[in-house]
Short mmCIF file of C-alpha atoms in Angstrom, two decimals:
data_model
loop_
_atom_site.label_atom_id
_atom_site.label_comp_id
_atom_site.label_asym_id
_atom_site.label_seq_id
_atom_site.Cartn_x
_atom_site.Cartn_y
_atom_site.Cartn_z
CA MET V 1050 167.11 87.98 97.17
CA THR V 1051 166.89 84.96 99.42
CA ALA V 1052 163.84 85.36 101.60
CA THR V 1053 164.65 82.95 104.37
CA VAL V 1054 167.23 80.48 105.50
CA PRO V 1055 164.64 77.89 106.59
CA PRO V 1056 165.08 75.87 109.74
CA THR V 1057 166.26 72.31 109.57
CA PRO V 1058 163.99 69.54 110.92
CA SER V 1059 166.06 69.56 114.10
CA ASP V 1060 165.27 73.23 114.66
CA PRO V 1061 161.50 73.46 115.13
CA PRO V 1062 159.81 76.71 116.26
CA ILE V 1063 160.55 77.43 119.90
CA PRO V 1064 157.48 77.10 122.13
CA ASP V 1065 157.30 78.28 125.72
CA PRO V 1066 155.06 77.16 128.62
CA ALA V 1067 152.43 79.72 127.63
CA GLY V 1068 152.21 78.25 124.10
CA ARG V 1069 153.95 81.20 122.47
CA VAL V 1070 156.25 80.62 119.47
CA GLU V 1071 159.44 82.30 118.29
CA LEU V 1072 161.34 81.87 115.06
CA PRO V 1073 163.70 78.87 115.14
CA PRO V 1074 167.36 79.58 115.95
CA GLY V 1075 169.42 80.66 112.97
CA THR V 1076 166.42 81.73 110.86
CA THR V 1077 167.33 84.72 108.70
CA LEU V 1078 164.62 86.77 107.01
CA THR V 1079 166.09 89.11 104.42
CA ASP V 1080 163.65 89.65 101.51
CA SER V 1081 162.75 93.33 101.83
CA ARG V 1082 159.60 92.79 99.72
CA PHE V 1083 158.01 91.02 102.70
CA VAL V 1084 160.15 91.82 105.74
CA ASN V 1085 161.12 94.82 107.81
CA ASP V 1086 161.72 95.27 111.52
CA ASP V 1087 158.10 96.29 112.19
CA LEU V 1088 156.63 93.18 110.55
CA LEU V 1089 158.91 90.59 112.15
CA PRO V 1090 157.52 88.50 115.04
CA VAL V 1091 157.91 90.17 118.43
CA PRO V 1092 160.52 88.24 120.48
CA LEU V 1093 159.20 86.49 123.57
CA ALA V 1094 161.18 88.84 125.81
CA ARG V 1095 159.22 91.83 124.46
CA ARG V 1096 155.78 90.21 124.79
CA ARG V 1097 154.94 91.66 128.18
CA TRP V 1098 151.57 93.43 127.95
CA THR V 1099 149.42 92.33 130.90
CA THR V 1100 145.68 92.10 131.53
CA TYR V 1101 145.79 95.66 132.84
CA ASN V 1102 147.53 96.93 129.72
CA PHE V 1103 144.80 95.49 127.46
CA THR V 1104 142.01 96.66 129.75
CA ALA V 1105 143.51 100.15 129.88
CA LEU V 1106 143.85 100.13 126.10
CA TRP V 1107 140.12 99.47 125.70
CA VAL V 1108 139.08 101.89 128.41
CA GLY V 1109 141.17 104.56 126.74
CA MET V 1110 139.75 103.78 123.29
CA ALA V 1111 136.10 103.44 124.35
CA HIS V 1112 135.99 106.74 126.23
CA ASN V 1113 135.89 109.15 123.31
CA ILE V 1114 133.51 111.64 121.79
CA PRO V 1115 132.22 109.44 118.90
CA SER V 1116 131.47 106.69 121.44
CA TRP V 1117 129.60 109.24 123.56
CA LEU V 1118 127.62 110.29 120.49
CA LEU V 1119 126.57 106.73 119.56
CA ALA V 1120 123.68 106.78 122.04
CA SER V 1121 122.61 110.22 120.84
CA GLY V 1122 122.57 109.00 117.25
CA LEU V 1123 120.30 106.10 118.16
CA VAL V 1124 117.97 108.34 120.16
CA ALA V 1125 117.83 110.71 117.20
CA LEU V 1126 116.63 107.74 115.14
CA GLY V 1127 113.70 107.24 117.53
CA MET V 1128 114.94 104.91 120.28
CA ASP V 1129 114.58 105.69 123.97
CA TRP V 1130 117.66 105.54 126.19
CA LYS V 1131 117.06 101.95 127.28
CA GLN V 1132 116.84 100.73 123.68
CA ALA V 1133 119.95 102.69 122.73
CA VAL V 1134 122.05 101.33 125.60
CA PHE V 1135 120.77 97.78 124.97
CA THR V 1136 121.73 98.02 121.29
CA ILE V 1137 125.22 99.26 122.12
CA ALA V 1138 125.76 96.63 124.84
CA LEU V 1139 124.64 93.74 122.62
CA ALA V 1140 126.80 94.93 119.71
CA ASN V 1141 129.92 95.01 121.84
CA VAL V 1142 129.31 91.56 123.29
CA ILE V 1143 128.93 90.24 119.74
CA VAL V 1144 132.03 91.96 118.34
CA LEU V 1145 134.11 90.72 121.29
CA ALA V 1146 133.96 87.17 119.86
CA PRO V 1147 135.89 87.86 116.60
CA MET V 1148 138.12 90.21 118.59
CA LEU V 1149 139.28 87.33 120.80
CA LEU V 1150 139.48 84.83 117.94
CA THR V 1151 141.74 86.93 115.72
CA GLY V 1152 143.62 88.25 118.75
CA HIS V 1153 144.78 84.72 119.61
CA ALA V 1154 147.48 84.74 116.92
CA GLY V 1155 149.14 87.81 118.45
CA PRO V 1156 150.49 86.38 121.74
CA LYS V 1157 151.10 82.96 120.16
CA TYR V 1158 153.19 84.08 117.16
CA GLY V 1159 153.99 87.76 117.81
CA ILE V 1160 152.75 88.81 114.36
CA PRO V 1161 150.67 91.82 113.29
CA PHE V 1162 147.40 91.65 111.33
CA PRO V 1163 148.80 91.96 107.77
CA VAL V 1164 151.23 89.09 108.40
CA LEU V 1165 148.43 86.94 109.85
CA ALA V 1166 146.40 87.70 106.70
CA ARG V 1167 149.19 86.18 104.60
CA ALA V 1168 148.20 82.69 105.81
CA SER V 1169 144.77 83.02 104.20
CA PHE V 1170 145.24 85.54 101.36
CA GLY V 1171 148.87 84.80 100.43
CA LEU V 1172 151.97 86.91 100.87
CA ARG V 1173 150.91 89.35 98.18
CA GLY V 1174 147.17 88.86 98.52
CA ALA V 1175 147.32 90.02 102.16
CA ASN V 1176 147.62 93.55 100.80
CA LEU V 1177 143.93 93.38 99.80
CA PRO V 1178 142.49 93.13 103.35
CA ALA V 1179 145.35 95.27 104.68
CA LEU V 1180 144.56 98.16 102.34
CA ILE V 1181 140.82 97.89 103.04
CA ARG V 1182 141.54 98.06 106.77
CA ALA V 1183 144.04 100.87 106.23
CA GLY V 1184 141.57 102.92 104.20
CA VAL V 1185 138.90 102.58 106.88
CA ALA V 1186 141.40 103.51 109.57
CA CYS V 1187 142.53 106.60 107.66
CA ALA V 1188 138.93 107.76 107.42
CA TRP V 1189 138.36 107.12 111.14
CA PHE V 1190 141.59 108.96 111.95
CA GLY V 1191 140.32 111.95 110.04
CA ILE V 1192 136.90 111.82 111.75
CA GLN V 1193 138.40 111.60 115.24
CA THR V 1194 140.95 114.33 114.52
CA TRP V 1195 138.25 116.63 113.21
CA ILE V 1196 136.10 116.02 116.29
CA GLY V 1197 139.10 116.58 118.56
CA GLY V 1198 139.97 119.80 116.73
CA GLN V 1199 136.38 120.98 117.14
CA GLY V 1200 136.61 120.29 120.86
CA ILE V 1201 139.73 122.41 121.20
CA PHE V 1202 138.12 125.14 119.09
CA VAL V 1203 134.97 125.30 121.25
CA LEU V 1204 136.77 125.27 124.59
CA LEU V 1205 139.55 127.70 123.63
CA GLY V 1206 136.89 129.96 122.10
CA LYS V 1207 135.10 129.92 125.45
CA LEU V 1208 138.32 130.79 127.25
CA PHE V 1209 139.55 133.55 124.95
CA GLY V 1210 136.44 134.58 123.01
CA GLY V 1211 136.11 135.67 119.39
CA TRP V 1212 137.25 132.42 117.83
CA ALA V 1213 133.91 131.58 116.26
CA GLU V 1214 133.73 135.01 114.60
CA ALA V 1215 137.03 134.61 112.75
CA SER V 1216 136.96 134.88 108.97
CA GLU V 1217 136.07 131.69 107.15
CA VAL V 1218 138.26 129.49 104.96
CA GLY V 1219 136.57 126.62 103.14
CA GLY V 1220 133.30 127.23 104.98
CA GLN V 1221 134.86 127.08 108.48
CA PRO V 1222 136.54 129.70 110.72
CA TRP V 1223 140.28 129.73 110.13
CA THR V 1224 140.78 129.27 113.87
CA LEU V 1225 139.01 125.88 113.62
CA TRP V 1226 141.41 124.79 110.90
CA VAL V 1227 144.35 125.83 113.12
CA CYS V 1228 143.00 123.69 116.00
CA PHE V 1229 142.51 120.77 113.61
CA VAL V 1230 146.09 120.98 112.30
CA LEU V 1231 147.65 121.40 115.75
CA PHE V 1232 145.75 118.40 117.08
CA TRP V 1233 146.75 116.36 114.02
CA ALA V 1234 150.42 117.21 114.57
CA LEU V 1235 150.27 116.32 118.27
CA GLU V 1236 148.90 112.85 117.49
CA LEU V 1237 151.61 112.07 114.95
CA ALA V 1238 154.31 113.30 117.33
CA ILE V 1239 153.20 110.75 119.95
CA ILE V 1240 152.95 107.79 117.57
CA HIS V 1241 156.36 108.67 116.13
CA ARG V 1242 157.86 107.56 119.43
CA GLY V 1243 156.58 103.98 118.95
CA MET V 1244 154.39 101.32 120.58
CA GLU V 1245 156.03 101.39 124.01
CA THR V 1246 155.18 105.08 124.32
CA LEU V 1247 151.61 104.24 123.33
CA ARG V 1248 151.40 101.58 126.06
CA ARG V 1249 152.55 104.05 128.72
CA PHE V 1250 150.19 106.73 127.43
CA GLU V 1251 147.18 104.39 127.54
CA ASN V 1252 148.02 103.29 131.09
CA TRP V 1253 147.46 106.76 132.53
CA ALA V 1254 145.02 108.08 129.93
CA ALA V 1255 142.37 105.45 130.75
CA PRO V 1256 141.76 106.41 134.41
CA PHE V 1257 142.11 110.11 133.62
CA VAL V 1258 139.32 110.00 131.02
CA ILE V 1259 137.03 108.05 133.36
CA VAL V 1260 137.54 110.68 136.05
CA GLY V 1261 136.81 113.42 133.51
CA ALA V 1262 133.52 111.81 132.45
CA LEU V 1263 132.46 111.30 136.07
CA VAL V 1264 133.29 114.92 136.89
CA LEU V 1265 131.00 115.99 134.03
CA LEU V 1266 128.22 113.79 135.43
CA VAL V 1267 128.58 115.17 138.97
CA TRP V 1268 128.66 118.74 137.66
CA ILE V 1269 125.49 118.46 135.56
CA ALA V 1270 123.64 116.46 138.22
CA ASN V 1271 124.45 119.13 140.77
CA LYS V 1272 123.18 121.90 138.48
CA ALA V 1273 120.03 119.90 137.67
CA GLY V 1274 119.29 118.94 141.26
CA GLY V 1275 119.18 115.35 140.01
CA LEU V 1276 118.81 113.80 136.58
CA GLY V 1277 116.23 115.31 134.27
CA PRO V 1278 113.18 114.14 132.36
CA LEU V 1279 114.99 112.55 129.44
CA LEU V 1280 115.02 109.19 131.21
CA ASP V 1281 111.23 109.26 131.17
CA GLN V 1282 110.91 110.01 127.45
CA PRO V 1283 109.12 107.15 125.64
CA SER V 1284 110.50 105.49 122.54
CA LYS V 1285 109.15 106.83 119.26
CA LEU V 1286 109.45 103.30 117.88
CA GLY V 1287 108.04 101.14 120.67
CA TRP V 1288 109.10 97.48 120.72
CA GLY V 1289 106.93 96.40 117.80
CA ALA V 1290 106.99 96.55 114.03
CA ASP V 1291 108.53 100.04 113.92
CA PHE V 1292 111.46 99.12 116.17
CA TRP V 1293 113.06 96.15 114.40
CA PRO V 1294 113.70 97.81 111.01
CA VAL V 1295 115.74 100.43 112.88
CA PHE V 1296 117.27 98.04 115.44
CA PHE V 1297 119.04 95.60 113.10
CA PRO V 1298 120.88 98.11 110.88
CA SER V 1299 121.70 100.09 114.02
CA LEU V 1300 123.06 96.94 115.67
CA MET V 1301 125.24 96.28 112.62
CA GLY V 1302 126.42 99.90 112.75
CA MET V 1303 127.34 99.60 116.42
CA ILE V 1304 129.23 96.37 115.67
CA ALA V 1305 130.98 98.12 112.80
CA PHE V 1306 132.20 100.80 115.21
CA TRP V 1307 134.78 98.31 116.57
CA SER V 1308 134.82 95.77 113.73
CA THR V 1309 137.95 97.57 112.57
CA LEU V 1310 139.80 96.40 115.68
CA SER V 1311 138.39 92.88 115.33
CA LEU V 1312 140.71 92.55 112.32
CA ASN V 1313 143.89 94.22 113.47
CA ILE V 1314 143.78 93.42 117.18
CA PRO V 1315 146.89 91.19 116.64
CA ASP V 1316 148.77 94.49 116.15
CA PHE V 1317 148.37 94.87 119.92
CA THR V 1318 148.04 91.31 121.22
CA ARG V 1319 151.40 90.44 119.60
CA PHE V 1320 152.91 92.23 122.61
CA GLY V 1321 150.82 90.15 125.06
CA ALA V 1322 152.40 88.08 127.82
CA GLY V 1323 149.98 85.26 127.00
CA GLN V 1324 146.43 84.36 125.96
CA ARG V 1325 145.06 84.97 129.45
CA ALA V 1326 146.21 88.59 129.33
CA GLN V 1327 144.54 89.37 126.00
CA VAL V 1328 141.33 87.41 126.70
CA TRP V 1329 140.68 88.83 130.16
CA GLY V 1330 141.98 92.27 129.26
CA GLN V 1331 139.66 92.61 126.27
CA THR V 1332 136.67 91.02 128.01
CA LEU V 1333 136.98 93.34 130.99
CA GLY V 1334 137.73 96.36 128.85
CA LEU V 1335 135.47 96.39 125.78
CA PRO V 1336 131.80 95.48 126.42
CA THR V 1337 131.71 96.75 129.99
CA THR V 1338 133.32 100.09 129.18
CA MET V 1339 131.23 100.77 126.09
CA THR V 1340 127.98 99.97 127.93
CA LEU V 1341 128.87 102.08 130.97
CA PHE V 1342 129.99 104.93 128.72
CA ALA V 1343 126.68 104.79 126.85
CA LEU V 1344 124.82 104.94 130.17
CA LEU V 1345 127.00 107.82 131.31
CA SER V 1346 126.30 109.79 128.13
CA VAL V 1347 122.55 109.27 128.57
CA PHE V 1348 122.61 110.36 132.23
CA VAL V 1349 124.67 113.48 131.51
CA THR V 1350 122.45 114.40 128.57
CA SER V 1351 119.39 113.87 130.77
CA GLY V 1352 120.77 116.35 133.24
CA SER V 1353 121.49 118.84 130.48
CA GLN V 1354 117.86 118.76 129.39
CA ALA V 1355 116.76 119.54 132.93
CA VAL V 1356 119.20 122.47 133.16
CA TYR V 1357 119.01 123.98 129.66
CA GLY V 1358 115.57 122.89 128.47
CA ALA V 1359 116.95 120.81 125.60
CA PRO V 1360 119.31 117.82 125.52
CA VAL V 1361 122.96 118.68 124.85
CA TRP V 1362 124.41 115.43 123.47
CA ASP V 1363 127.86 116.77 122.60
CA PRO V 1364 130.06 116.68 125.74
CA VAL V 1365 132.29 119.45 124.37
CA ALA V 1366 129.33 121.76 123.82
CA LEU V 1367 128.06 120.92 127.29
CA ALA V 1368 131.41 121.59 128.96
CA GLY V 1369 131.58 124.85 127.05
CA LYS V 1370 128.51 126.09 128.93
CA THR V 1371 130.45 126.53 132.16
CA ASP V 1372 132.08 129.87 132.99
CA ASN V 1373 134.59 128.30 135.37
CA VAL V 1374 138.09 128.67 133.92
CA PHE V 1375 139.44 125.63 135.77
CA GLY V 1376 136.47 123.57 134.59
CA LEU V 1377 137.07 124.62 130.99
CA LEU V 1378 140.78 123.78 131.16
CA PHE V 1379 140.03 120.40 132.74
CA ALA V 1380 137.46 119.69 130.01
CA LEU V 1381 139.97 120.73 127.34
CA VAL V 1382 142.65 118.37 128.67
CA THR V 1383 140.10 115.55 128.99
CA VAL V 1384 138.98 115.98 125.37
CA LEU V 1385 142.61 116.00 124.22
CA VAL V 1386 143.55 112.88 126.17
CA ALA V 1387 140.39 110.96 125.27
CA THR V 1388 140.59 111.64 121.55
CA ILE V 1389 144.32 111.05 121.26
CA SER V 1390 143.99 107.82 123.25
CA VAL V 1391 141.50 106.25 120.85
CA ASN V 1392 142.73 107.76 117.63
CA ILE V 1393 146.34 106.67 117.87
CA ALA V 1394 145.55 103.18 119.14
CA ALA V 1395 142.58 102.42 116.88
CA ASN V 1396 143.34 104.38 113.73
CA VAL V 1397 147.10 104.90 113.33
CA VAL V 1398 148.71 101.67 114.51
CA SER V 1399 146.81 99.48 112.03
CA PRO V 1400 147.36 101.42 108.79
CA ALA V 1401 150.99 102.01 109.76
CA TYR V 1402 151.53 98.23 109.79
CA ASP V 1403 149.25 97.72 106.75
CA LEU V 1404 151.13 100.23 104.63
CA ALA V 1405 154.45 98.80 105.79
CA ASN V 1406 153.22 95.40 104.58
CA LEU V 1407 152.53 96.92 101.15
CA ALA V 1408 156.14 98.04 100.61
CA PRO V 1409 158.38 97.00 103.54
CA ARG V 1410 161.57 98.26 101.93
CA LEU V 1411 160.12 101.77 101.51
CA ILE V 1412 157.58 102.19 104.32
CA SER V 1413 158.39 101.80 107.98
CA PHE V 1414 155.85 101.93 110.82
CA ARG V 1415 156.53 105.64 111.32
CA THR V 1416 156.28 106.41 107.59
CA GLY V 1417 152.96 104.53 107.46
CA ALA V 1418 151.69 106.62 110.37
CA LEU V 1419 152.54 109.82 108.51
CA ILE V 1420 150.76 108.61 105.35
CA THR V 1421 147.73 107.78 107.50
CA GLY V 1422 147.69 111.31 108.85
CA VAL V 1423 147.78 112.85 105.37
CA VAL V 1424 145.08 110.58 103.93
CA GLY V 1425 142.92 111.18 107.00
CA VAL V 1426 142.76 114.86 106.05
CA LEU V 1427 142.24 114.29 102.32
CA ILE V 1428 139.05 112.25 102.85
CA MET V 1429 137.35 115.39 104.30
CA PRO V 1430 136.08 113.79 107.53
CA TRP V 1431 133.69 116.66 108.28
CA LYS V 1432 131.43 115.30 105.54
CA LEU V 1433 131.03 111.80 107.02
CA THR V 1434 129.41 112.92 110.30
CA GLU V 1435 126.88 115.43 108.99
CA THR V 1436 123.76 113.35 109.82
CA PRO V 1437 122.98 110.25 111.94
CA GLU V 1438 121.75 108.46 108.79
CA LEU V 1439 125.00 109.11 106.92
CA TYR V 1440 127.15 108.26 109.95
CA ILE V 1441 125.40 105.09 111.19
CA PHE V 1442 123.67 103.59 108.15
CA THR V 1443 125.94 104.63 105.27
CA TRP V 1444 129.43 104.89 106.74
CA LEU V 1445 129.29 102.34 109.57
CA GLY V 1446 127.03 99.97 107.63
CA LEU V 1447 129.26 99.86 104.57
CA VAL V 1448 132.43 99.55 106.61
CA GLY V 1449 130.94 96.81 108.78
CA GLY V 1450 129.93 94.70 105.78
CA LEU V 1451 133.41 94.76 104.23
CA LEU V 1452 135.32 94.24 107.46
CA GLY V 1453 133.00 91.44 108.56
CA THR V 1454 133.79 89.68 105.28
CA VAL V 1455 137.54 89.84 105.95
CA ALA V 1456 137.03 88.71 109.57
CA GLY V 1457 135.14 85.63 108.39
CA ILE V 1458 138.07 84.55 106.20
CA LEU V 1459 140.69 85.16 108.90
CA ILE V 1460 138.72 83.22 111.52
CA ALA V 1461 137.94 80.38 109.11
CA ASP V 1462 141.56 80.01 108.07
CA TYR V 1463 143.17 80.30 111.49
CA TRP V 1464 140.68 78.30 113.55
CA ILE V 1465 138.97 75.85 111.16
CA VAL V 1466 141.44 75.21 108.33
CA ARG V 1467 144.72 75.44 110.28
CA ARG V 1468 143.56 74.84 113.88
CA THR V 1469 145.81 77.74 115.03
CA ALA V 1470 148.97 76.02 113.65
CA LEU V 1471 151.03 78.39 111.45
CA ASP V 1472 154.39 77.96 109.74
CA LEU V 1473 155.98 81.11 111.13
CA PRO V 1474 158.94 81.40 108.71
CA GLY V 1475 156.58 80.58 105.83
CA LEU V 1476 154.66 83.80 106.47
CA TYR V 1477 157.72 85.69 105.20
CA THR V 1478 158.89 83.24 102.51
CA PRO V 1479 158.04 83.77 98.82
CA GLY V 1480 157.64 80.41 97.11
CA GLY V 1481 156.80 78.80 100.44
CA ARG V 1482 153.70 77.38 102.07
CA TYR V 1483 151.64 80.57 101.78
CA TRP V 1484 152.72 81.57 98.29
CA TYR V 1485 149.69 79.93 96.61
CA THR V 1486 149.35 81.37 93.05
CA SER V 1487 152.11 83.98 92.61
CA GLY V 1488 151.50 85.17 96.15
CA TRP V 1489 147.68 85.18 95.96
CA ASN V 1490 145.25 82.66 97.43
CA LEU V 1491 142.48 82.91 94.85
CA ARG V 1492 140.14 80.95 97.13
CA ALA V 1493 140.32 83.74 99.71
CA VAL V 1494 139.72 86.37 97.03
CA ALA V 1495 136.67 84.47 95.79
CA ALA V 1496 135.30 84.15 99.34
CA PHE V 1497 135.86 87.88 99.86
CA LEU V 1498 134.02 88.78 96.66
CA VAL V 1499 131.04 86.56 97.49
CA GLY V 1500 130.82 87.79 101.09
CA GLY V 1501 131.38 91.41 100.13
CA VAL V 1502 128.69 91.46 97.45
CA LEU V 1503 126.16 89.79 99.76
CA ALA V 1504 127.05 92.16 102.62
CA VAL V 1505 127.03 95.54 100.86
CA GLY V 1506 125.43 94.87 97.46
CA GLY V 1507 122.02 95.80 98.80
CA SER V 1508 123.16 99.09 100.37
CA HIS V 1509 120.32 101.58 100.17
CA SER V 1510 119.45 105.05 101.43
CA ALA V 1511 116.20 106.81 102.22
CA PRO V 1512 115.39 109.52 99.66
CA GLY V 1513 117.70 112.47 100.22
CA LYS V 1514 119.45 110.75 103.14
CA GLY V 1515 122.46 109.12 101.49
CA PRO V 1516 124.38 108.19 98.35
CA PHE V 1517 122.70 104.85 97.52
CA PRO V 1518 119.57 104.11 95.47
CA GLU V 1519 116.38 103.74 97.50
CA ASP V 1520 115.94 100.11 96.38
CA GLY V 1521 119.65 99.21 96.82
CA LEU V 1522 122.69 98.95 94.56
CA ILE V 1523 121.58 95.39 93.72
CA PRO V 1524 117.82 95.46 94.46
CA PHE V 1525 117.30 91.76 95.24
CA LEU V 1526 120.06 91.95 97.88
CA GLU V 1527 118.46 94.95 99.59
CA PRO V 1528 116.95 92.84 102.45
CA LEU V 1529 120.46 91.67 103.43
CA ALA V 1530 121.93 95.17 103.74
CA ASP V 1531 120.56 95.69 107.26
CA TYR V 1532 122.61 92.70 108.44
CA GLY V 1533 125.78 93.50 106.48
CA TRP V 1534 128.44 92.63 109.06
CA ALA V 1535 126.83 89.31 110.02
CA VAL V 1536 126.09 88.39 106.39
CA GLY V 1537 129.62 89.20 105.26
CA LEU V 1538 131.27 87.27 108.10
CA ALA V 1539 129.06 84.17 107.79
CA ALA V 1540 129.12 84.03 103.98
CA SER V 1541 132.88 84.46 103.60
CA LEU V 1542 133.57 81.95 106.39
CA VAL V 1543 131.40 79.24 104.82
CA VAL V 1544 132.64 79.86 101.27
CA TYR V 1545 136.30 79.92 102.34
CA VAL V 1546 136.06 76.67 104.32
CA ALA V 1547 134.31 74.99 101.37
CA LEU V 1548 136.91 76.19 98.87
CA MET V 1549 139.83 75.22 101.08
CA ALA V 1550 138.51 71.68 101.72
CA GLY V 1551 141.23 69.26 100.68
CA HIS V 1552 143.92 71.96 100.44
CA ARG V 1553 146.93 70.97 102.51
CA ARG V 1554 147.10 72.65 105.87
CA ALA V 1555 150.02 74.45 107.45
#
């Protein structure tokens, strides 16, 4: 089929005062191998997300149970609360940079992440980073859904009693599985209604979740008569030789927590009213919210130690200690809203677009969302969060290395090689500017392989603490494993720019 009726020289892409670009008049995109309604550029008239919309998106995504548990995981590894909060704050300032760089293409061209990846990887090659991102998102969707289902299970069990004593299926009470499935179905029902529904949901979910977290803080502080002794607990690592071997892999893990969004943020910024909206919205929403949420989790946990004699890091378990029915219902709704808010935005939108990019004629955005939901269950998410070592070092470390490698290529191509100038029709045109070698840019694949091997080749685990050999998969790369995200991003960026030198630009 004919992919595109290309514009004539007299019909250039249509810019507007904000620098945004639409397809030229009369352009027809018809090749169903690379085009469907969800992958086409968003028209200028529909790019109307404001600074508040992007800030609310991040507030809604950052306020969730796994974010709350990040500080607890670092404290469990030996840090004190100040070191944990510092690590989280620094990681989110760092990851904001690639977030803004890749997000730039969204408001300018109205394209999602897998279409942006076609400029660097090729029309077919873009499926490589898209499927990596989709696989990670499916796993995160499963993790968040499992945690949300656990929250419902704990709080409903407190309200009605007897849930925890139900007969077991697959090592868990059958009532827990019911909560998990119901929560899973609720998430997919919301995303089925589309991105505009998500925008409206995030707008009211963000302030609601903040209020819920503050209510938890006031409640525990009131019971404790002030915040407890946890804030005075010294670090088990100090700031010397014992601290840095834990700090750097932990920093990479914290960066990896949102490195997923640093790739597919164009899926959201493509609806932006302009660059100012996405830059200020993300800057106000991401690092500030994550840091304040980490502080909030530490303060609440401190109060729990004063009240119960031991720190209760899980906010669901802590809320479950109240006997007030209204308090339990409020906590239940807060857990539902917080988890749905992050899970749909962070872990369903991206793979839905990524899978649509794989087979546009067969997979729509909604079909991709359903596939994400099924795969998220099949990966058995309850296994990935069993220990802090497995969660932070193995899962987040491995994910961060691979996603950092893809981010390096996207940033290098869009900012250094092409200077933000893309041939918009060419992103959908087989045989065109981004066709390369049968749809694959082998230079990008080579850069990905080099960066990926350097980033994760040295992955290692302490004895009995993970799936990797103690001296690393590739022993001489073991020293690089603690810096996987940074190594992958820097290596792939440098290699890609070098390989693309002399190749004609868009």
